[in-house]
XYZ file of C-alpha atoms in Angstrom:
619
model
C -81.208 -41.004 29.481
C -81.749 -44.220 31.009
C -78.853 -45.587 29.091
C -76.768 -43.340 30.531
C -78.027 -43.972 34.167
C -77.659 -47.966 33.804
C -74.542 -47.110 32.515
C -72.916 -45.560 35.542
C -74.380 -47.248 37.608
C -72.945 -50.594 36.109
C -69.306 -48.577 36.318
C -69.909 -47.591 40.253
C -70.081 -51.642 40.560
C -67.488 -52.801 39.057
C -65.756 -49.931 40.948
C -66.735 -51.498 43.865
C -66.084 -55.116 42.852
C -62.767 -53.933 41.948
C -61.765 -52.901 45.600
C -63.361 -55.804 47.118
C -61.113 -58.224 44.778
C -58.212 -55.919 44.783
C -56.505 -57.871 48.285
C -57.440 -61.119 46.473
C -54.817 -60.547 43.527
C -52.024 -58.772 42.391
C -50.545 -57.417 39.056
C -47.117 -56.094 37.989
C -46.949 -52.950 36.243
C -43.943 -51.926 34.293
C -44.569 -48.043 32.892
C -41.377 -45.310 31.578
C -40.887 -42.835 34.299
C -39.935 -40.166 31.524
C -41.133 -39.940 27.884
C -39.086 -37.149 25.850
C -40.245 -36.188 22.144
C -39.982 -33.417 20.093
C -42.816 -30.538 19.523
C -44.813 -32.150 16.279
C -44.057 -35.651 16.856
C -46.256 -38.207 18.087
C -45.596 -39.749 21.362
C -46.085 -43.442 21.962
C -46.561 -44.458 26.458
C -46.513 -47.829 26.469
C -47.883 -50.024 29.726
C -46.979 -53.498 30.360
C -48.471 -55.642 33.008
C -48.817 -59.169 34.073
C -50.784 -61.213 36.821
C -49.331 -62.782 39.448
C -52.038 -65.219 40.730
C -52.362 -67.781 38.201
C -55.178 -69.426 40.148
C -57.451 -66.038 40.184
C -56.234 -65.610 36.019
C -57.839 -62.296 34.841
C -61.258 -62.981 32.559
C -62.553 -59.137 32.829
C -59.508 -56.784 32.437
C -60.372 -53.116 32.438
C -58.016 -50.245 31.326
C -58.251 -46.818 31.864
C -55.684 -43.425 30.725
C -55.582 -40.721 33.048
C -54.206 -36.798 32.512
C -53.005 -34.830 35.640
C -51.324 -31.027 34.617
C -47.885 -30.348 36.724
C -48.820 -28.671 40.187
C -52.517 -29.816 39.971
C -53.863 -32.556 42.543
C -56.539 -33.551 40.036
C -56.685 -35.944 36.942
C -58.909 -36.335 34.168
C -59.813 -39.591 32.049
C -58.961 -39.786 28.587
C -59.648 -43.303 27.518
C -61.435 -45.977 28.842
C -61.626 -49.924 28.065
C -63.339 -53.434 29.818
C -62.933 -55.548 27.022
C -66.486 -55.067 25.398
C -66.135 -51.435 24.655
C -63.185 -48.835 24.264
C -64.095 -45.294 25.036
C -62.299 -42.267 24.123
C -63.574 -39.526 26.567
C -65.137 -36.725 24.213
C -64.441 -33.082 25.646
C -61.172 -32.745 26.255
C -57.394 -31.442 24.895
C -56.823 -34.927 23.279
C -60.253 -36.224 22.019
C -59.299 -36.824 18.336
C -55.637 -37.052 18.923
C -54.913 -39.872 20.863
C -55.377 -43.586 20.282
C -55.099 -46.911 22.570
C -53.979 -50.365 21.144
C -53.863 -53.479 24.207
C -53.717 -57.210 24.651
C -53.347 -59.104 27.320
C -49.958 -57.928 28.582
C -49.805 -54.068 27.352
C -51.707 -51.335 26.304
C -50.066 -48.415 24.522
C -51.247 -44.790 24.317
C -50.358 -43.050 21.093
C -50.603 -39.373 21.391
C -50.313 -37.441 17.337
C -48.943 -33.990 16.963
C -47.947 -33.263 20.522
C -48.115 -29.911 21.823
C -46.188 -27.803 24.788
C -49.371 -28.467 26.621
C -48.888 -32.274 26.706
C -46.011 -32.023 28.637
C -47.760 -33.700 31.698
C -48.370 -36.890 33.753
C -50.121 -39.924 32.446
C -51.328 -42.865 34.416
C -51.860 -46.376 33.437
C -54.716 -48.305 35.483
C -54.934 -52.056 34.884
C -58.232 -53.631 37.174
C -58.529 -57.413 36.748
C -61.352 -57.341 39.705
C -60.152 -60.380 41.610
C -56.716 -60.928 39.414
C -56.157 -57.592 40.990
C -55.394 -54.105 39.893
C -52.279 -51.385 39.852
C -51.663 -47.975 38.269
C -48.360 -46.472 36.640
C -47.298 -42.815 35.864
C -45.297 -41.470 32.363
C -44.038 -37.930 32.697
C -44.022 -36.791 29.154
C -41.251 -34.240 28.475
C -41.159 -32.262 25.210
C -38.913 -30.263 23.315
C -38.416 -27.493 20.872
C -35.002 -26.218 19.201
C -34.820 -22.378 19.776
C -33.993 -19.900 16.947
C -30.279 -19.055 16.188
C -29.143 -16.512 19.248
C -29.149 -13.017 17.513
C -25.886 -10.706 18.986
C -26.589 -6.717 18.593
C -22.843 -4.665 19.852
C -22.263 -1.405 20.481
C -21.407 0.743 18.243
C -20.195 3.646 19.552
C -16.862 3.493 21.132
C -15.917 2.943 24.679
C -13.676 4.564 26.328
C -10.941 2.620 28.763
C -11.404 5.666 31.496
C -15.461 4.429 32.289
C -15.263 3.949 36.076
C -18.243 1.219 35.818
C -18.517 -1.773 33.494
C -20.095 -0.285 30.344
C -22.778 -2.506 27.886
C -20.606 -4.096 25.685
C -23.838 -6.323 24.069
C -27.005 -7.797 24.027
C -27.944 -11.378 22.734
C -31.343 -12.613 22.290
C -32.614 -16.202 21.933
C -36.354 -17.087 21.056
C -38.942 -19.604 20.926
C -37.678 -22.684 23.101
C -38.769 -24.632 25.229
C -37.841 -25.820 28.104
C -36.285 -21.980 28.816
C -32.655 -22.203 26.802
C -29.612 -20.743 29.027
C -27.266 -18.149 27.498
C -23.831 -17.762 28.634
C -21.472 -15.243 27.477
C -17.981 -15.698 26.174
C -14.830 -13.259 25.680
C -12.629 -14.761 22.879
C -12.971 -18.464 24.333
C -13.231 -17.841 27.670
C -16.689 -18.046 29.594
C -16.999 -14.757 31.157
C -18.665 -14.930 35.424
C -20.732 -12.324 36.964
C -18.041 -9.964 38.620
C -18.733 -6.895 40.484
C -17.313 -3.800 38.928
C -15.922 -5.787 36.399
C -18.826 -7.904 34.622
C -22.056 -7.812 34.813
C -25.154 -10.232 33.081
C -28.352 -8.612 32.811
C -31.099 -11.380 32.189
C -35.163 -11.240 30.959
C -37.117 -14.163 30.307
C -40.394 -13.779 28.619
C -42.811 -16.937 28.433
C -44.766 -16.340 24.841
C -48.412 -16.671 24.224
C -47.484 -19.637 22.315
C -46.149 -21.516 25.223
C -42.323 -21.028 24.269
C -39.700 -19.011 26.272
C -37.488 -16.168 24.760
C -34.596 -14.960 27.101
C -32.615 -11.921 26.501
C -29.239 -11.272 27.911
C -27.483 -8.129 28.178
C -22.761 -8.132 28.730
C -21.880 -5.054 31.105
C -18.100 -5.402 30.716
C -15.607 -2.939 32.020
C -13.037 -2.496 28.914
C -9.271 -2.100 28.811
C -7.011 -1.467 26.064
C -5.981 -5.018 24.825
C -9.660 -5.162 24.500
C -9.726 -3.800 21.025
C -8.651 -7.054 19.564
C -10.865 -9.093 21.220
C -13.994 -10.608 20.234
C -17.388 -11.195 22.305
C -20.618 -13.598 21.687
C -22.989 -15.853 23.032
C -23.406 -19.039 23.880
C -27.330 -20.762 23.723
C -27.792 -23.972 25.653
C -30.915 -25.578 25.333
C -32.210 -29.458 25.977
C -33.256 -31.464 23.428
C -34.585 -35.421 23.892
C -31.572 -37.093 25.793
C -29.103 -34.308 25.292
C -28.351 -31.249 25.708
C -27.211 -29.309 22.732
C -25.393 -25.541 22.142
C -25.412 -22.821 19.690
C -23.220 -19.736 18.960
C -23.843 -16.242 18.155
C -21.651 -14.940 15.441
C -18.329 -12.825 17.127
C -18.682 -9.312 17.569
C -15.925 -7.067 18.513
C -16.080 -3.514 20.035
C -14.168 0.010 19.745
C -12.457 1.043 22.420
C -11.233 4.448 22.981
C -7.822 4.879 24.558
C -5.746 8.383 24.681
C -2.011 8.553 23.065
C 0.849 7.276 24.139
C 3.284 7.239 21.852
C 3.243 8.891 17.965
C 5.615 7.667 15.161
C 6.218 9.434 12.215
C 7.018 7.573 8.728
C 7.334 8.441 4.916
C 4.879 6.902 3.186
C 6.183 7.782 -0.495
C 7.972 7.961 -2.431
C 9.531 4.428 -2.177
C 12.999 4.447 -1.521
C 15.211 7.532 -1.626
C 14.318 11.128 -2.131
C 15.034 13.392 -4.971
C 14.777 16.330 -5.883
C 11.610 17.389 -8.027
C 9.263 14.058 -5.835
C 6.153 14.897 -4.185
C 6.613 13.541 -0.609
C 3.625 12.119 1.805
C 4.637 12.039 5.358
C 1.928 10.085 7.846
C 1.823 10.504 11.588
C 0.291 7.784 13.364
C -0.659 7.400 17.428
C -1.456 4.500 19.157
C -4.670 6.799 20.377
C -8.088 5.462 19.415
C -9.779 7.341 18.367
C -6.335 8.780 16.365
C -6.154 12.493 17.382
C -5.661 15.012 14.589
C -1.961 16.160 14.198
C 0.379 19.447 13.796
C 3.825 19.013 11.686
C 6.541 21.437 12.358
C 10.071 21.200 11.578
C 12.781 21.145 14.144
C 14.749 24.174 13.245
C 11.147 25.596 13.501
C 9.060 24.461 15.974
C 6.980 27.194 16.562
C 5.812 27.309 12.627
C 2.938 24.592 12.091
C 3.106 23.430 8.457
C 0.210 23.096 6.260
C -1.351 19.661 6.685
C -4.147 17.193 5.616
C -5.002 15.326 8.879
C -2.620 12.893 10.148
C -0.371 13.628 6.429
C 1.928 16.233 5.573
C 2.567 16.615 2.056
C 5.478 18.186 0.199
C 5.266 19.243 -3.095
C 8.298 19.238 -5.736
C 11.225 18.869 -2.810
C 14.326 20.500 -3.067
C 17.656 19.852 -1.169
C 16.723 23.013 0.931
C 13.790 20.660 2.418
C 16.260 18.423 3.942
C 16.068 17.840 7.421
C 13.979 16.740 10.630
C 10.372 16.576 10.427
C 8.087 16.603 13.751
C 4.517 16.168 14.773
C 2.156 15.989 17.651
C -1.321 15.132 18.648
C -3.112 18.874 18.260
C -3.915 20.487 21.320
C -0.556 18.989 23.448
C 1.608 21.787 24.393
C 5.153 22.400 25.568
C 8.316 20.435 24.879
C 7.644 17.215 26.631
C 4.678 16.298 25.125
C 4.640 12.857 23.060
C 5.700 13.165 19.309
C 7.062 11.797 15.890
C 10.343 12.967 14.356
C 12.119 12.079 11.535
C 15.430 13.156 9.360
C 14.144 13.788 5.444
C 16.935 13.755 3.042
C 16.371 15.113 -0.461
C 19.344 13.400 -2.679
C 20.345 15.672 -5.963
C 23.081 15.395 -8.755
C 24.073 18.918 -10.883
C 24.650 18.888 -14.500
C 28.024 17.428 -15.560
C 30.378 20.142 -16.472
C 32.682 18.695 -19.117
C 36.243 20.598 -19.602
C 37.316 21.253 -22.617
C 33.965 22.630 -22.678
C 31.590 22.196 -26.197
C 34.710 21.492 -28.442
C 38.051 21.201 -28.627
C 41.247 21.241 -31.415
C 43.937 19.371 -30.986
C 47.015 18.645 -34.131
C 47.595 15.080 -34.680
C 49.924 13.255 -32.442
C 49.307 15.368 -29.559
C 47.745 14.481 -25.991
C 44.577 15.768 -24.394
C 43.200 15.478 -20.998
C 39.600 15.829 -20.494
C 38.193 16.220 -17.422
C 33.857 15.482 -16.504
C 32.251 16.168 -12.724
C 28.765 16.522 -11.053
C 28.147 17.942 -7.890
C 26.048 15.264 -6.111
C 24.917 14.058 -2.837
C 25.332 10.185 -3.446
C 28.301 8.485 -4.972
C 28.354 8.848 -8.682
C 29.715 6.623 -11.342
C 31.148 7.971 -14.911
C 31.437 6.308 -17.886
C 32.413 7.895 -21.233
C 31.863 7.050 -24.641
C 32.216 7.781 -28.120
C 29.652 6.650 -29.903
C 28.015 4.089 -28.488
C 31.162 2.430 -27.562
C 32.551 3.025 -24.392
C 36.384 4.336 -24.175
C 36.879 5.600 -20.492
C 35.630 5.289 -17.036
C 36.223 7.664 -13.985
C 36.007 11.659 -13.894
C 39.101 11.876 -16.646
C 39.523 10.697 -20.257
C 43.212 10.547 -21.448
C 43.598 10.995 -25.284
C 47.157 10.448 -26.382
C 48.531 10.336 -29.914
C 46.086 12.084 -31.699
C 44.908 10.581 -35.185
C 41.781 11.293 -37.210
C 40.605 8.014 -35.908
C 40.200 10.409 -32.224
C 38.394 12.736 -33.563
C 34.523 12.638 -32.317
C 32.122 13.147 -29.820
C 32.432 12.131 -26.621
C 29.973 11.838 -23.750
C 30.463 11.331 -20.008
C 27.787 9.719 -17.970
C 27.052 10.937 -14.774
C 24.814 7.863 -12.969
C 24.198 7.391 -8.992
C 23.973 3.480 -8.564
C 21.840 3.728 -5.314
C 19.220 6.292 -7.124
C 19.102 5.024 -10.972
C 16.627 7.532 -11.468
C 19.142 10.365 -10.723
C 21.464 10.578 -13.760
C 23.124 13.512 -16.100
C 25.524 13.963 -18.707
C 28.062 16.512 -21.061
C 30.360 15.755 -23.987
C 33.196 17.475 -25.404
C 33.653 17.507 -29.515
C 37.421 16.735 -30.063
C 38.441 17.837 -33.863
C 41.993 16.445 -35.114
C 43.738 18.657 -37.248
C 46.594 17.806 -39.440
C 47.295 17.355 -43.506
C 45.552 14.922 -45.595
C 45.744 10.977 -44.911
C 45.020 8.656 -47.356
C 43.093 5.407 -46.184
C 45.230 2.342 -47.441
C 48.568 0.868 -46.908
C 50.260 1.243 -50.336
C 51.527 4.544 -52.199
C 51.252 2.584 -55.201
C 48.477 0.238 -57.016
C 49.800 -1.976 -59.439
C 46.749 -3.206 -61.440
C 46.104 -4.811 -65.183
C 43.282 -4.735 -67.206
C 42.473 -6.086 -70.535
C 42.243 -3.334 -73.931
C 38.870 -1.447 -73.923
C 37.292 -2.179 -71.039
C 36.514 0.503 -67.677
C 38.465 0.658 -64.128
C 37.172 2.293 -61.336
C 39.477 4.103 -59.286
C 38.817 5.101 -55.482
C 40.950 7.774 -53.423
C 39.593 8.518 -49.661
C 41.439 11.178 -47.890
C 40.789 12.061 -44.138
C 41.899 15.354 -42.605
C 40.940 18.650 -41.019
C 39.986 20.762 -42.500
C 38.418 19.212 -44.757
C 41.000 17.529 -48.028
C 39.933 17.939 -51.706
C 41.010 15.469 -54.182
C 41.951 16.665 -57.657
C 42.818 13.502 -60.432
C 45.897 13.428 -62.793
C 45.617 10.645 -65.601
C 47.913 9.900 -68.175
C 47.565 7.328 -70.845
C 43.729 7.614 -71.346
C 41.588 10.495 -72.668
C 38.520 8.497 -71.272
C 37.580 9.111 -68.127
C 35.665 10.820 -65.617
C 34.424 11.057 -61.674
C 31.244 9.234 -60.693
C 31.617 9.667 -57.176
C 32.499 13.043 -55.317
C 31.398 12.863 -51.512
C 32.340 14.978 -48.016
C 31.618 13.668 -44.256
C 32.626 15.285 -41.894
C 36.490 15.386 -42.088
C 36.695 12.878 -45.068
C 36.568 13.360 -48.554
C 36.164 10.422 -51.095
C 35.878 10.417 -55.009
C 36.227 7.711 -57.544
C 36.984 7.860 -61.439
C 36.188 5.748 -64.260
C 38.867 5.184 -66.880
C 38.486 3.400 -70.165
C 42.328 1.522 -70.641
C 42.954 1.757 -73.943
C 46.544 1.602 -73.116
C 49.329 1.359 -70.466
C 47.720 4.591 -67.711
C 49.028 6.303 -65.193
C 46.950 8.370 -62.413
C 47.732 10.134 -59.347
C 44.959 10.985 -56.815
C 45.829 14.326 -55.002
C 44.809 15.039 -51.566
C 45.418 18.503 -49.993
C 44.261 20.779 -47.701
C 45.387 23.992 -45.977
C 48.019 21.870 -43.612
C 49.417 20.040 -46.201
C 48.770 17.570 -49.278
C 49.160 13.445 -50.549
C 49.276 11.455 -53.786
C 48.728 8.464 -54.008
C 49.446 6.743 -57.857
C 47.957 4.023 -60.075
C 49.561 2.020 -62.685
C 47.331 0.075 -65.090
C 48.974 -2.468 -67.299
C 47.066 -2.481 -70.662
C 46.345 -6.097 -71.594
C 46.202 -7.051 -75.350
C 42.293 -8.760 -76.235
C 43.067 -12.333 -77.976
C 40.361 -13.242 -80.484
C 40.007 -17.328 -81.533
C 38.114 -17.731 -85.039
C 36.486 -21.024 -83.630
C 35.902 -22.650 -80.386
C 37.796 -25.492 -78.768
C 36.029 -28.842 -79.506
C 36.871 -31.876 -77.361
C 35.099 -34.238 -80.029
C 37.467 -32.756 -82.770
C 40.505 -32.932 -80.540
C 40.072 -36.244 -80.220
C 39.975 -37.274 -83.884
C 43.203 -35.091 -84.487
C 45.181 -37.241 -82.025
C 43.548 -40.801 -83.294
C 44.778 -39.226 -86.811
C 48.164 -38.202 -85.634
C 48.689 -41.656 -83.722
C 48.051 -43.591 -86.950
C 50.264 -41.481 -88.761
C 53.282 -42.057 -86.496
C 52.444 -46.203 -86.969
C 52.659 -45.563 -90.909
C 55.944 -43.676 -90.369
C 57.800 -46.116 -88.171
C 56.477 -48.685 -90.684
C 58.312 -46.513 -93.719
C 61.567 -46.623 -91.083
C 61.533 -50.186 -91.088
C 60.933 -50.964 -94.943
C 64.367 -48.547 -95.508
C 66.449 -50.497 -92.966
C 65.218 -53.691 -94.100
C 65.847 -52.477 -97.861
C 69.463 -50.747 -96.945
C 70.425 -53.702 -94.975
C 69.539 -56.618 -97.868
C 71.552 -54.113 -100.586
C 74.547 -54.293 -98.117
C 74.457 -50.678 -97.129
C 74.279 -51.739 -93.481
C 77.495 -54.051 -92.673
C 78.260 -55.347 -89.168
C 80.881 -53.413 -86.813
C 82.483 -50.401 -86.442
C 82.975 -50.026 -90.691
C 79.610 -50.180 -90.883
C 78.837 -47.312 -88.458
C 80.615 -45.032 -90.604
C 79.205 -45.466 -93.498
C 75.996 -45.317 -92.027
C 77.088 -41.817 -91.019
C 78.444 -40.811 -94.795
C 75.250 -41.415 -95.967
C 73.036 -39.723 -94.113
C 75.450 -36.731 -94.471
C 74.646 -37.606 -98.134
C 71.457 -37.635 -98.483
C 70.245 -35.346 -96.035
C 67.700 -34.495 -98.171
C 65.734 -37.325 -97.194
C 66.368 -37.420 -93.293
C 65.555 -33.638 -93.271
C 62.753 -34.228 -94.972
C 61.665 -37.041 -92.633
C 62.550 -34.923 -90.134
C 60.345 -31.978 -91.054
C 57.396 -34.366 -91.400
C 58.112 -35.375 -87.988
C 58.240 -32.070 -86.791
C 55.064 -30.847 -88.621
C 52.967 -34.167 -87.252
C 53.981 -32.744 -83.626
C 52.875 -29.414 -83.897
C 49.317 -30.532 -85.493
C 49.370 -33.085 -82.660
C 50.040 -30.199 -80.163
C 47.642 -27.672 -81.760
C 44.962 -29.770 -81.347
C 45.191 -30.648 -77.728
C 45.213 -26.741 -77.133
C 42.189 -26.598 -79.509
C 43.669 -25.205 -82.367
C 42.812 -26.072 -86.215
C 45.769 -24.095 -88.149
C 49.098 -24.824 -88.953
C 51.974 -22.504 -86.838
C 52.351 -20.265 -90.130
C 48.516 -19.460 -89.983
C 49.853 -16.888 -86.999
């Protein structure tokens, strides 16, 4: 207790030393007018000061930190220093959460984990007794980020006939501090209190926690091109050195507007109409809400047809559903009111009708006009064919020069190029008739055929009706038909025959309009046996054998000339010639002879080159 006494006492002196030095001296005191920092962070007020009067230098410099709240005239002491002791003042918001660091030319106050509350003024005091003394002030400015604006619209429609601005929505922003701003924003344009146009409801609410929440509420009178357009809000709020915005996310409203105008469309089939499609006709309004609607048809006004809503369907159309189509918003009466109309077609195409009708006979080498048509809405294209080849095009088919080649069915189709879908056809059966006609060019076959061995022999007759084919063979015994077959107008059969010599057949074709032959002649060809087969190594020793043999005879020639011409049987001159010729008339014998030899040597020489062994007798 006495401590404490001696204690103040010793501060009311140097309080009063202090103001008797303080005109003696005089120190410069540089503080921050404005400290900003974020809620949570710690805040750092620093104080610099010097003294002037370097003869009166400071040796006792005391420092003290001061509080004062906004709007009250009183401060409170928070720390306290003479350079012996340093004093944090117990008892108050920041006992525990501040701390002072100083030297000779600054002292700093450190303030940890600031709070909303700490948004206040602090004061520096510097007292260097007769060095002098001075005090600065920090306002200390903090700051906390609000939540993300929240945007709630109306959901219910509005309607564009509301005399007074109607509450178009509300946006909300919470827990910030200083109070955030909200401004309100239709598409991108700020939207201004306006009287009977606009109007901004605001409420701020300052929490228990220190933070502000402001809620906003758009009045907005609506208007028709308002039902594309989007509404939100805007959140201003400060943050240290700045000032920094958020967005709501868009909202966009329903307005109601009555109907103007009403189209009515055909919403499917795609394309063109047949008959036999279901058809879905839709009536649409530029109303909003869209009205329900009545259909009618024009040559009926007065008769509502059966609908679902704003879509008339028709089931299975027929051509007799062709025409215009109307409808109205329900409750609208008389002529003038605002409708839809439309013109429905219904597009059909008949069965072909084919004439000839089913079939038709015609005799060969006549003409025939046939004739195909099909009742249709849309142009038509016709195509015939036989087969699956085509032969025609157009609503006629000209046949001219009958054969059994015309004879067939054929088919007209019936196609509409701007409907695919729509398509028919008929056919006519055109029979030929007319005597047999054998297929081939010649009357006559001239065949051979070696002894003994089978020909098969084919006749194929068309005509109508249909031609039988009888055979007629003469010159073989053996034979008969493997093949006896009918199609349609065409009869074909085909005999085996054994040749065992020259044979004659004749294929008859007839029928009740007349009858053919046609003949085949079959040259029987002897069979030549050989006892052995031609060998090329043998052949060639034959003609080595017959080569040396003609050396050997003109050898033999030369030892008789040589002999007759040293016995004087072969003179010189014209004498000589003739005896020459006496004696080979003479002896004949011997030439002949020679002659024979020579004649035999060929034939062996010729013989074998063929590939032949015997002599020409062995035949």
């Amino acid at each position: 207790m006495a401590f404490l006494l001696l204690r103040r006492a010793l501060l009311l002196f140097l309080h009063l030393c202090l103001l008797t030095w303080s005109a003696w001296g005089k120190v410069e005191l540089t503080v921050n007018e404005n400290l900003e920092v974020y809620l949570g962070d710690s805040a750092e007020i620093p104080c610099h000061y010097r003294f002037t009067d370097a003869k009166n230098e400071a040796r006792f410099v005391m420092i003290q930190w001061f509080v004062r709240s906004a709007g009250n005239r009183a401060r409170m002491r928070i720390f306290y220093s003479d350079g012996t002791q340093q004093i944090i003042d117990r008892n108050t918001d920041y006992s525990g959460r501040i701390n002072v660091t100083s030297d000779q030319k600054e002292t700093r106050l450190l303030i940890q984990n600031v709070q909303l509350s700490d948004e206040r003024e602090f004061f520096c005091q510097i007292n260097g007794l007769a060095a002098g003394n001075a005090e600065g002030k920090t306002h200390l400015r903090v700051f906390a980020r609000p939540e993300a604006p929240v945007i709630e619209g109306i959901l219910t429609g509005i309607s564009v006939t509301n005399t007074a601005p109607s509450k178009v929505a509300s946006c909300e922003v919470r827990n910030g501090f200083p109070k955030p701003n909200i401004t309100w924003y239709r598409n991108k344009t700020p939207l201004m209190p306006k009287p009977g146009y606009v109007n901004m409801l605001t409420l701020v609410t300052r929490e228990s926690s220190g933070f502000y929440s402001v809620q906003s509420t758009l009045e907005y009178k609506v208007v028709k091109e308002d039902q594309d357009s989007f509404f939100f809000c805007e959140v201003s709020f400060s943050v240290p050195g700045a000032v920094r915005t958020m967005d709501s996310h868009r909202v966009n409203v329903t307005v109601h507007y009555p109907t103007t105008t009403v189209e009515l469309r055909k919403d499917s089939p795609q394309g063109l109409v047949q008959e036999g499609d279901t058809v879905e006709l839709r009536c649409q309004g530029d109303g909003n809400p869209p009205p329900p609607f009545v259909f009618s048809r024009e040559q009926e006004p007065d008769a509502d047809l059966e609908s679902s809503g704003d879509v008339l369907v028709l089931p299975s159309v027929s051509r007799k559903d062709s025409g215009v189509y109307q409808c109205r918003p329900l409750g609208a009466v008389g002529h003038a009111e605002v409708k839809g109309e439309m013109q429905l077609n219904v597009h059909y195409l008949d069965p072909a009708v084919v004439v000839p009708k089913d079939s038709e006979v015609m005799f060969k080498g006549e003409d025939l006009v046939a004739t195909c048509n099909a009742l249709s809405s849309l142009a038509t294209t016709i195509v015939w064919y036989k087969d699956t080849e085509q032969v025609g095009q157009g609503n006629t088919l000209h046949l001219q020069d009958a054969t059994y080649e015309t004879s067939g069915v054929y088919t007209c189709k019936v196609t509409v190029p701007s409907l695919p879908s729509l398509h028919t056809s008929g056919s006519v059966h055109i029979i030929v008739q007319g005597g047999p006609q054998l297929v081939g060019v010649e009357e006559e076959v001239q065949l051979e055929e070696v002894a003994g061995r089978m020909v098969n022999l084919s006749c194929e007759a068309k005509g109508h009706p249909t031609p039988s084919i009888s055979w007629s063979i003469v010159g073989s015994q053996n034979w008969q038909e493997v093949l006896s077959k009918e199609n349609d107008d065409m009869t074909h059969s085909m005999v085996s025959v054994r040749v065992t010599s020259d044979v004659s057949a004749l294929c008859n074709a007839s029928n009740d309009m007349g009858a053919e032959v046609k003949a085949f002649r079959i040259k029987a060809i002897p069979r030549v046996t050989t006892t052995s087969p031609f060998s090329p190594v043998e052949g060639s020793g034959v003609i080595i054998v017959v080569i040396i043999l003609c050396l050997l005879l003109l050898a033999v020639l030369g030892s008789v000339f040589y002999f007759l011409h040293k016995k004087g049987k072969l003179p010189c001159g014209r004498s000589g010639k003739q005896e020459i010729s006496k004696e080979k008339t003479t002896k004949d014998d011997i030439v002949v002879e020679m002659k024979t030899n020579t004649k035999n040597e060929d034939a062996v020489l010729l013989k074998a080159v063929n590939g032949e062994k015997k002599g020409p007798n062995d035949q």
